[in-house]
Short mmCIF file of C-alpha atoms and ligand atoms in Angstrom, two decimals:
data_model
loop_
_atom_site.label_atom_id
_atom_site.label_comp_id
_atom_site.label_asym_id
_atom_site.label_seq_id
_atom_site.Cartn_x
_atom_site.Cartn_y
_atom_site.Cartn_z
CA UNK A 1 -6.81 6.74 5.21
CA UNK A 2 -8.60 6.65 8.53
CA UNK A 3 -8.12 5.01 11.86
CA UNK A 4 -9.72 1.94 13.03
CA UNK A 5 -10.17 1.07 16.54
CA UNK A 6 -8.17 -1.50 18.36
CA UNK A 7 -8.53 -5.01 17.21
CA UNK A 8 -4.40 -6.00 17.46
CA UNK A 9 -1.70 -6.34 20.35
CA UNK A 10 1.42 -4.31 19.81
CA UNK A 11 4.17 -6.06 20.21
CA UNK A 12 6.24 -3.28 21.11
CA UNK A 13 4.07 -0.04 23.11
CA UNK A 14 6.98 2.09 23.04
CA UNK A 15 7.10 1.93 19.21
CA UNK A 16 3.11 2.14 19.23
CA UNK A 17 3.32 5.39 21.51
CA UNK A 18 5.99 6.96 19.03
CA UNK A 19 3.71 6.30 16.22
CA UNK A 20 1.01 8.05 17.95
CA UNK A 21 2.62 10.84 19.12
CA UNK A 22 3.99 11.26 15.04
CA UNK A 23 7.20 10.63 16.34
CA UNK A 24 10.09 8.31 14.14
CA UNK A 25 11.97 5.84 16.83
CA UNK A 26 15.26 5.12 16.34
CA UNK A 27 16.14 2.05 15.11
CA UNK A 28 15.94 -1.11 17.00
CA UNK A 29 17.36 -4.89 17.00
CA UNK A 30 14.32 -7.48 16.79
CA UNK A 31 16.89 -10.03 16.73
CA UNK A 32 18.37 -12.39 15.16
CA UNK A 33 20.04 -9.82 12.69
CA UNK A 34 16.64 -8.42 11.74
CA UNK A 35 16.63 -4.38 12.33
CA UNK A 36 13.44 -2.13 12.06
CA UNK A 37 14.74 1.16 10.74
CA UNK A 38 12.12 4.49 10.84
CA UNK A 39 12.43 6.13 8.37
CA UNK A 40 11.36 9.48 7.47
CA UNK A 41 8.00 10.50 4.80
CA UNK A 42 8.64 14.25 3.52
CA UNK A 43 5.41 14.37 2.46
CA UNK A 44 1.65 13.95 2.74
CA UNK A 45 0.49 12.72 6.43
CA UNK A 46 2.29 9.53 7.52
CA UNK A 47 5.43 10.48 9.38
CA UNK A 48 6.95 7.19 8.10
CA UNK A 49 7.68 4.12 7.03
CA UNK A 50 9.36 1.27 8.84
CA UNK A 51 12.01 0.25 6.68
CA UNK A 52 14.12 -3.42 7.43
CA UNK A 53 17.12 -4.56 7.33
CA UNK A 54 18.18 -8.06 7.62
CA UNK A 55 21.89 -8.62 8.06
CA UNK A 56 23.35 -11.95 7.76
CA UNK A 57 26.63 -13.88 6.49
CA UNK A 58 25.80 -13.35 2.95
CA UNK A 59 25.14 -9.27 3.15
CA UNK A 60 22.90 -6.94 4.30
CA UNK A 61 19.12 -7.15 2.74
CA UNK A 62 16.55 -4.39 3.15
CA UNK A 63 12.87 -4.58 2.77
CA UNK A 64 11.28 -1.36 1.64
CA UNK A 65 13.87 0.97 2.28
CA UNK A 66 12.10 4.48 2.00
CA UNK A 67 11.50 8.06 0.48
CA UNK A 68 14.39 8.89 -1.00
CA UNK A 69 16.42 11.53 1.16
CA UNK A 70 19.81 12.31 2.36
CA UNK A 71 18.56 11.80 6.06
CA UNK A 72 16.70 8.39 5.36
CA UNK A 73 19.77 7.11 4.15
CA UNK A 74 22.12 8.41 7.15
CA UNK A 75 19.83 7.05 9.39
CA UNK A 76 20.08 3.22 7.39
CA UNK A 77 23.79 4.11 6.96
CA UNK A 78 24.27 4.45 11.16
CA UNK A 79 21.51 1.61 11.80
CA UNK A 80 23.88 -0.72 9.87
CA UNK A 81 27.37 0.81 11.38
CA UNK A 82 26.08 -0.29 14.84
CA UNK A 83 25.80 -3.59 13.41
CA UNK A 84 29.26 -3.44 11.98
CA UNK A 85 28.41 -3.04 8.61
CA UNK A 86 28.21 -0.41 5.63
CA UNK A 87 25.96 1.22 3.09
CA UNK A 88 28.23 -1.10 0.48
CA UNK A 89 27.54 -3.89 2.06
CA UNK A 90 23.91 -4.12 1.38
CA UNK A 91 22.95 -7.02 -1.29
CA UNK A 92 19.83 -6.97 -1.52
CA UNK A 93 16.32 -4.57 -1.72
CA UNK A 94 13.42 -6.30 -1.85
CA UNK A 95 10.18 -4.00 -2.06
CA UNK A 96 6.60 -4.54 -1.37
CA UNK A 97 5.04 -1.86 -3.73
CA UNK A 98 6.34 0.72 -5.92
CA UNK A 99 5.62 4.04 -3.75
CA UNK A 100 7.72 6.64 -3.38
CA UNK A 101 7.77 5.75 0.21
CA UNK A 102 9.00 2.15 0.13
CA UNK A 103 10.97 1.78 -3.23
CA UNK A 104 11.99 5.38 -3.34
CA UNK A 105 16.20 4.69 -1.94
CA UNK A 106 16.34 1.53 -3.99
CA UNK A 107 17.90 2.87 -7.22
CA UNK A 108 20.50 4.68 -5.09
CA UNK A 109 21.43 2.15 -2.26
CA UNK A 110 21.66 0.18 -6.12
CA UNK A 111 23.93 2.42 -7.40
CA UNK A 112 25.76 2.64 -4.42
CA UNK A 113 26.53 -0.40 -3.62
CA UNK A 114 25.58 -2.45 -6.59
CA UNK A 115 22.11 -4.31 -4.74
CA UNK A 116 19.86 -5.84 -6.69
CA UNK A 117 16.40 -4.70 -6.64
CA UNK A 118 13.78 -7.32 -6.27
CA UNK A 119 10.00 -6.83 -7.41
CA UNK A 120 6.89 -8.49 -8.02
CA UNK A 121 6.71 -9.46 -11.50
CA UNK A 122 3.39 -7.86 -11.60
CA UNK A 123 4.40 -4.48 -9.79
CA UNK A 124 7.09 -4.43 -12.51
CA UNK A 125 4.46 -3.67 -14.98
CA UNK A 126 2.34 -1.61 -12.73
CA UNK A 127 5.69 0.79 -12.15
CA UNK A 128 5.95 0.41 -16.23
CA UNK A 129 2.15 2.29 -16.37
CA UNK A 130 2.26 4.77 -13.85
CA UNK A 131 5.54 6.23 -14.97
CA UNK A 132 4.15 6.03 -18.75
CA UNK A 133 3.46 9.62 -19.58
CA UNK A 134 0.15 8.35 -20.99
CA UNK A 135 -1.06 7.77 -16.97
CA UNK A 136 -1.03 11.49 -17.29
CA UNK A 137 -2.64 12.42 -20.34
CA UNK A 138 -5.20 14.60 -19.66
CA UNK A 139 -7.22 13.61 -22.90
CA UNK A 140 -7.51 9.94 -21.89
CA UNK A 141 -8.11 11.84 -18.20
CA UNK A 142 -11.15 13.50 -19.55
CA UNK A 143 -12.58 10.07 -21.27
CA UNK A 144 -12.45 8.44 -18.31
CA UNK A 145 -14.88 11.62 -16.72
CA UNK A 146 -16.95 11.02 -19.61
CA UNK A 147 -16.84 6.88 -19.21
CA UNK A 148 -17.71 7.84 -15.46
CA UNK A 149 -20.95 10.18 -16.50
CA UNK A 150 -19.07 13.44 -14.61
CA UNK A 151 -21.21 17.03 -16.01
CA UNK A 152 -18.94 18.59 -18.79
CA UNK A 153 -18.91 22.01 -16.40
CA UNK A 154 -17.05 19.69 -13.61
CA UNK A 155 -14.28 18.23 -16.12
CA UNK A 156 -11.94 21.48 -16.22
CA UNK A 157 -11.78 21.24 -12.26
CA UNK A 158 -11.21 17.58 -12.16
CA UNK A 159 -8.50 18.05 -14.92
CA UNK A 160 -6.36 20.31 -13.39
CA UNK A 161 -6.23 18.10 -10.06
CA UNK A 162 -5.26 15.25 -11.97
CA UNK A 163 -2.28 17.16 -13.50
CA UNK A 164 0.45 16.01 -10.76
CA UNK A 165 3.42 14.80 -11.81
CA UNK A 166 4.28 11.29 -10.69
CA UNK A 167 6.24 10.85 -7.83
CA UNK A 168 7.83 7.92 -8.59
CA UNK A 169 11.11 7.50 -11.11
CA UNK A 170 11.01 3.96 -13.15
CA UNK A 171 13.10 1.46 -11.64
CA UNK A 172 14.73 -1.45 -13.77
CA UNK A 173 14.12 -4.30 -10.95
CA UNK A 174 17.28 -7.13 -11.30
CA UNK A 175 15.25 -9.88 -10.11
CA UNK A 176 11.38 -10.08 -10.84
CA UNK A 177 9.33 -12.91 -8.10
CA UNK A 178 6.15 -14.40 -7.83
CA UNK A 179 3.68 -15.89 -5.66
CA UNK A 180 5.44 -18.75 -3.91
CA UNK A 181 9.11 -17.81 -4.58
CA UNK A 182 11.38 -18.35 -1.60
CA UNK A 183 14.07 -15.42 -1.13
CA UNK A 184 17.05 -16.61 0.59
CA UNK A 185 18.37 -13.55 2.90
CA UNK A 186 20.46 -13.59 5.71
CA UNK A 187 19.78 -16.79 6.80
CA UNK A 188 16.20 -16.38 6.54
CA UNK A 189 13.60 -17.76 3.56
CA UNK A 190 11.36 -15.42 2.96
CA UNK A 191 8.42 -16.49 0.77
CA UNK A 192 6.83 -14.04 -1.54
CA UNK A 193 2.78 -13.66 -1.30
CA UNK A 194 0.99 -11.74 -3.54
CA UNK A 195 -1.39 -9.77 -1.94
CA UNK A 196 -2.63 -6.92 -4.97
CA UNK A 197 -5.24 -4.66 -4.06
CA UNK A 198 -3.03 -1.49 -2.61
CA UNK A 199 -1.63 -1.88 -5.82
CA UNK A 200 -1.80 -4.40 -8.54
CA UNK A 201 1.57 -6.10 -7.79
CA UNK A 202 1.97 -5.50 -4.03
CA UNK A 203 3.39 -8.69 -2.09
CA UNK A 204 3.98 -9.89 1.57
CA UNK A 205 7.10 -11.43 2.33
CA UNK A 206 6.14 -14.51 5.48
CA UNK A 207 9.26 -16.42 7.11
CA UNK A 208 7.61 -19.03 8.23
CA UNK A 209 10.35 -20.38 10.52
CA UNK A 210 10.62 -17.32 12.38
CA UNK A 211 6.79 -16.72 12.09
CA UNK A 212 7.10 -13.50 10.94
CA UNK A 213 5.17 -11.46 8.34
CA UNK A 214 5.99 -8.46 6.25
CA UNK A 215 3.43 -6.75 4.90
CA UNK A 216 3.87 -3.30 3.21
CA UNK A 217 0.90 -1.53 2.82
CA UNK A 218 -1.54 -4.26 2.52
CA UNK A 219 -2.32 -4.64 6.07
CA UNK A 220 -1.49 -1.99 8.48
CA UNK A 221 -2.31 -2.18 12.73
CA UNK A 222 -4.64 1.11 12.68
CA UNK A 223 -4.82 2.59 9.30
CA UNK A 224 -6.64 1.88 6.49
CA UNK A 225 -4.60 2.03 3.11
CA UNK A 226 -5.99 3.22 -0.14
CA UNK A 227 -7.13 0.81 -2.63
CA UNK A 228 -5.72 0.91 -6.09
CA UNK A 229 -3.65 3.05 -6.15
CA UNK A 230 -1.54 1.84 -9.05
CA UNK A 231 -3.36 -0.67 -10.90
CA UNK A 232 -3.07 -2.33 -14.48
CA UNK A 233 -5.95 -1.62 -17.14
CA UNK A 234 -8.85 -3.86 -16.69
CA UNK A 235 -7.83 -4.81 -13.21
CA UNK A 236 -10.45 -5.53 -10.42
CA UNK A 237 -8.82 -3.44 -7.33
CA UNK A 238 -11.31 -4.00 -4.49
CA UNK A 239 -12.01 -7.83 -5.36
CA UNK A 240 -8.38 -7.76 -5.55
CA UNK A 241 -7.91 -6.53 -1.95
CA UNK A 242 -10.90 -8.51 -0.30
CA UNK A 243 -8.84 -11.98 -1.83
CA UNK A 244 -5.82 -10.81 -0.37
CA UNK A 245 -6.77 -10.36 3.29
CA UNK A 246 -8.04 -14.08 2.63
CA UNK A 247 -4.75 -14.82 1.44
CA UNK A 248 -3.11 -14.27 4.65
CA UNK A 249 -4.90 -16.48 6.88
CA UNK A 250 -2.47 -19.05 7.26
CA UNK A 251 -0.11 -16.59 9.19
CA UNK A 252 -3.11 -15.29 11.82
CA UNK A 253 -0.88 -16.40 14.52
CA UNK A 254 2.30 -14.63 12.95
CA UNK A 255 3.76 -11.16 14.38
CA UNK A 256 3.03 -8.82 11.18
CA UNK A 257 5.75 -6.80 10.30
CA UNK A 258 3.86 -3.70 8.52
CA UNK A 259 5.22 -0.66 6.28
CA UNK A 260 3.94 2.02 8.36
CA UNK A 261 2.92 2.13 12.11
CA UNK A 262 4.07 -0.11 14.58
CA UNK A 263 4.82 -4.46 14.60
CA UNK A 264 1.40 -6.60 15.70
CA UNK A 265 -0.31 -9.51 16.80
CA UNK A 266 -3.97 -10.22 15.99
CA UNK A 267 -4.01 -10.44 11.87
CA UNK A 268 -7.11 -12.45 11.95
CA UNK A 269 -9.26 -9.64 14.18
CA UNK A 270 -7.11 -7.15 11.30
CA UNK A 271 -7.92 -8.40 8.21
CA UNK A 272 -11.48 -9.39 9.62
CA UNK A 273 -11.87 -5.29 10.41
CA UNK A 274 -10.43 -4.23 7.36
CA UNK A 275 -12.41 -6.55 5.07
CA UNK A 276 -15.51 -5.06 6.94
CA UNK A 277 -14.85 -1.54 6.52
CA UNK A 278 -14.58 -1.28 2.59
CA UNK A 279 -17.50 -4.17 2.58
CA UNK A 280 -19.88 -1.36 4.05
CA UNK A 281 -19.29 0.76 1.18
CA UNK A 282 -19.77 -2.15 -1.16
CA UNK A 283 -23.10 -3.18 0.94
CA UNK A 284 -23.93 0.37 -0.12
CA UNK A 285 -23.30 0.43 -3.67
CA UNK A 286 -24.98 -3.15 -4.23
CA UNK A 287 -27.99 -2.00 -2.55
CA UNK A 288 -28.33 1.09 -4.54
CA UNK A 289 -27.84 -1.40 -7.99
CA UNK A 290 -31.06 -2.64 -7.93
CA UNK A 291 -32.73 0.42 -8.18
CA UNK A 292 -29.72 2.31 -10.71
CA UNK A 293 -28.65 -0.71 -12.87
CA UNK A 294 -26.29 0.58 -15.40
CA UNK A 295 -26.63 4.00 -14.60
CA UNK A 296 -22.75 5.81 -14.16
CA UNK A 297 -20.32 5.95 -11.84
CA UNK A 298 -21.37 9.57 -11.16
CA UNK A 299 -25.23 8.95 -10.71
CA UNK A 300 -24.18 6.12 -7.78
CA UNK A 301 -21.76 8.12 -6.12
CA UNK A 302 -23.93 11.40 -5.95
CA UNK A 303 -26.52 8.48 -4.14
CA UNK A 304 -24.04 7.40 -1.33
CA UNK A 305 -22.82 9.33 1.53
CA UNK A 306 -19.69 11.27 2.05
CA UNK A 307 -18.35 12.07 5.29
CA UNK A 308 -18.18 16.34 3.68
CA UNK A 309 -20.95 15.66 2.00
CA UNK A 310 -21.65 15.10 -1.96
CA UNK A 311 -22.02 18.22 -2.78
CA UNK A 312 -19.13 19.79 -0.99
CA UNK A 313 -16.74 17.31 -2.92
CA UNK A 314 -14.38 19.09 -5.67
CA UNK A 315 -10.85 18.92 -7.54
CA UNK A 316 -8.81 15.94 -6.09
CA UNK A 317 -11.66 14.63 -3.22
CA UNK A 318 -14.28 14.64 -5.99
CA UNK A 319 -11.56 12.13 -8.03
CA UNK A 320 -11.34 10.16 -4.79
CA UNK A 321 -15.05 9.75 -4.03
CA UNK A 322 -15.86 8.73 -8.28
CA UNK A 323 -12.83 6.34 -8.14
CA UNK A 324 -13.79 4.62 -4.37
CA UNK A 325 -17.46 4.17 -6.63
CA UNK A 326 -15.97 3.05 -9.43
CA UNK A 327 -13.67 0.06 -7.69
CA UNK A 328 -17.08 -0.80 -5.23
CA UNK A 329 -19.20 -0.46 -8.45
CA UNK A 330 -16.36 -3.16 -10.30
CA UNK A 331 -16.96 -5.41 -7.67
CA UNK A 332 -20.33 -5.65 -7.43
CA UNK A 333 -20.95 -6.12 -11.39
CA UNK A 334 -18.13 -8.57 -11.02
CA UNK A 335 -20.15 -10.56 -9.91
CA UNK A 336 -17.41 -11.39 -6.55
CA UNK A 337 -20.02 -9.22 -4.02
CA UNK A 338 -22.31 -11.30 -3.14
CA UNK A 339 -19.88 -14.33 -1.76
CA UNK A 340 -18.04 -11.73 0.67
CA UNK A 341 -21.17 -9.69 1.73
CA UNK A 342 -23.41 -12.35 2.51
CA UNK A 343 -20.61 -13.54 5.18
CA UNK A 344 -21.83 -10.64 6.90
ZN1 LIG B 401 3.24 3.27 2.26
#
């Protein structure tokens, strides 16, 4: 991830000051019975996601409620208490993705107070994969470095930074959605929009009478989120993504709602941006096709430039640069480039 410069209109600067400062607000009222509730990332960079609650007649509905911790779920069980209500009285946990760091409290805000956990249909069976102990085999590992060219004396390396364990449990979602299915919450319809390319199966939730949009990962006010990270076999990531920020231009003049960061206006100047900075890389790769062909993932990616340099790459970073080549390499042969670069 890396930051982009600005192209969007806070709505809120406090909450964009906190963010920069790496600072987690405390939770506020947006109105309307819609709270935005910080909550904390243990791990890794971000200091964390914006989990939200909507609380209404029918119960108390979060979106995305975050990493799994004692103090994430104080801090949604005393956001709710100064609304009146309870941990038990929440009905409803809809998430975006499948990351540790927006489903991660669902199966125990379930267990507590029997929720139902809503998911993309799709995101259902990308959870299924990445929990599968296959996603860490290091055998079918090590095909893939041979499938991507790598030197046998860089495999062992590569190997043993692949060996994480997976962060995320499996979850057994109670209600499975697709594209165009309106969730009724609190008063509110929110209508499900797929938008895979963070993952395969990552959606935006838009309430189009309050002209709001929620958008997890995919589209973020400064940051730029990874791409495929979670995908099913034979899946097209970065075409994947590119269609996605497409997908959202009917809500350019909606205040996004994002997973991380702070609340925005200005999606069209943010999904233009976005679009643009993985299209350089793919400007790079397709150039470099006509002269490599069907040459491997490793011969293209030892061709492009890295901000460390190619040769300084190793262990996970090395992974990273082979699979960025890989998705930009996809979507060139796919055939989908051309369309998106020629729009300069
Ligand atoms: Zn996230």
């Amino acid at each position: 991830m890396s930051n982009g410069a600005e192209d969007v209109v806070p709505v809120d600067e406090d909450e964009r000051r906190a963010w920069e400062a790496g600072l987690l607000r405390e939770s506020a009222a947006l109105g309307d019975g819609l709270w935005s509730i910080p909550v904390a990332i243990p791990e890794g960079t971000l200091p964390g996601t914006l989990a939200y609650a909507i609380i209404g007649q029918d119960g108390t509905h979060l979106i995305d409620p975050g990493w799994d911790t004692p103090e994430n779920l104080e801090r949604i069980e005393r956001t709710l208490a100064s609304a009146g209500r309870g941990l038990r009285d929440i009905a409803t946990v809809v998430v975006t993705h499948h990351h540790p760091d927006h489903l991660g409290l669902a199966e125990r805000v379930r267990t507590l107070a029997g929720a139902r956990i809503v998911m993309s249909a799709a995101e259902r069976r990308v959870l299924a994969a990445a929990v599968d102990p296959a996603a860490r085999d290091p055998e079918s590992y090590r095909a893939t470095l041979v499938r991507w060219g790598v030197p046998e004396e860089r495999h062992d390396e590569l190997v043993a930074s692949f060996a994480r364990p997976s962060l995320t449990g499996d979850v057994e979602p109670d209600l499975l959605v697709g594209d165009g299915d309106v969730l009724e919450l609190g008063g509110r319809r929110l209508e499900v929009v797929e938008t895979p390319g963070h993952t395969g199966g990552h959606i935006c939730l838009a309430d189009r009478d309050a002209r709001l949009l929620f958008t997890g990962d995919h589209v973020l006010p400064r940051i730029y989120s990874g791409v495929g990270i979670g995908v099913l076999e034979g899946g097209e990531p970065m075409g994947d993504l590119l269609a996605s920020l497409d997908r959202l231009s009917e809500f350019d003049d909606f205040t996004v709602l994002p997973g991380h960061e702070f609340r925005f206006t200005g999606l069209a100047a943010r999904r233009a941006r976005i679009a643009a900075h993985h299209l350089r890389r793919t400007g790079e790769v397709a150039a470099l096709a006509a002269e490599l062909g069907d040459r491997s993932v490793w011969t293209y990616a030892s061709r492009l430039t890295w901000t460390s340099g190619w040769r300084r790459l190793d262990g996970f970073w090395l992974h990273s640069a082979l699979r960025q080549t890989e998705m930009h390499l996809g979507l060139v042969r796919s055939g989908r480039a051309a369309a998106w670069l020629s729009r300069g």
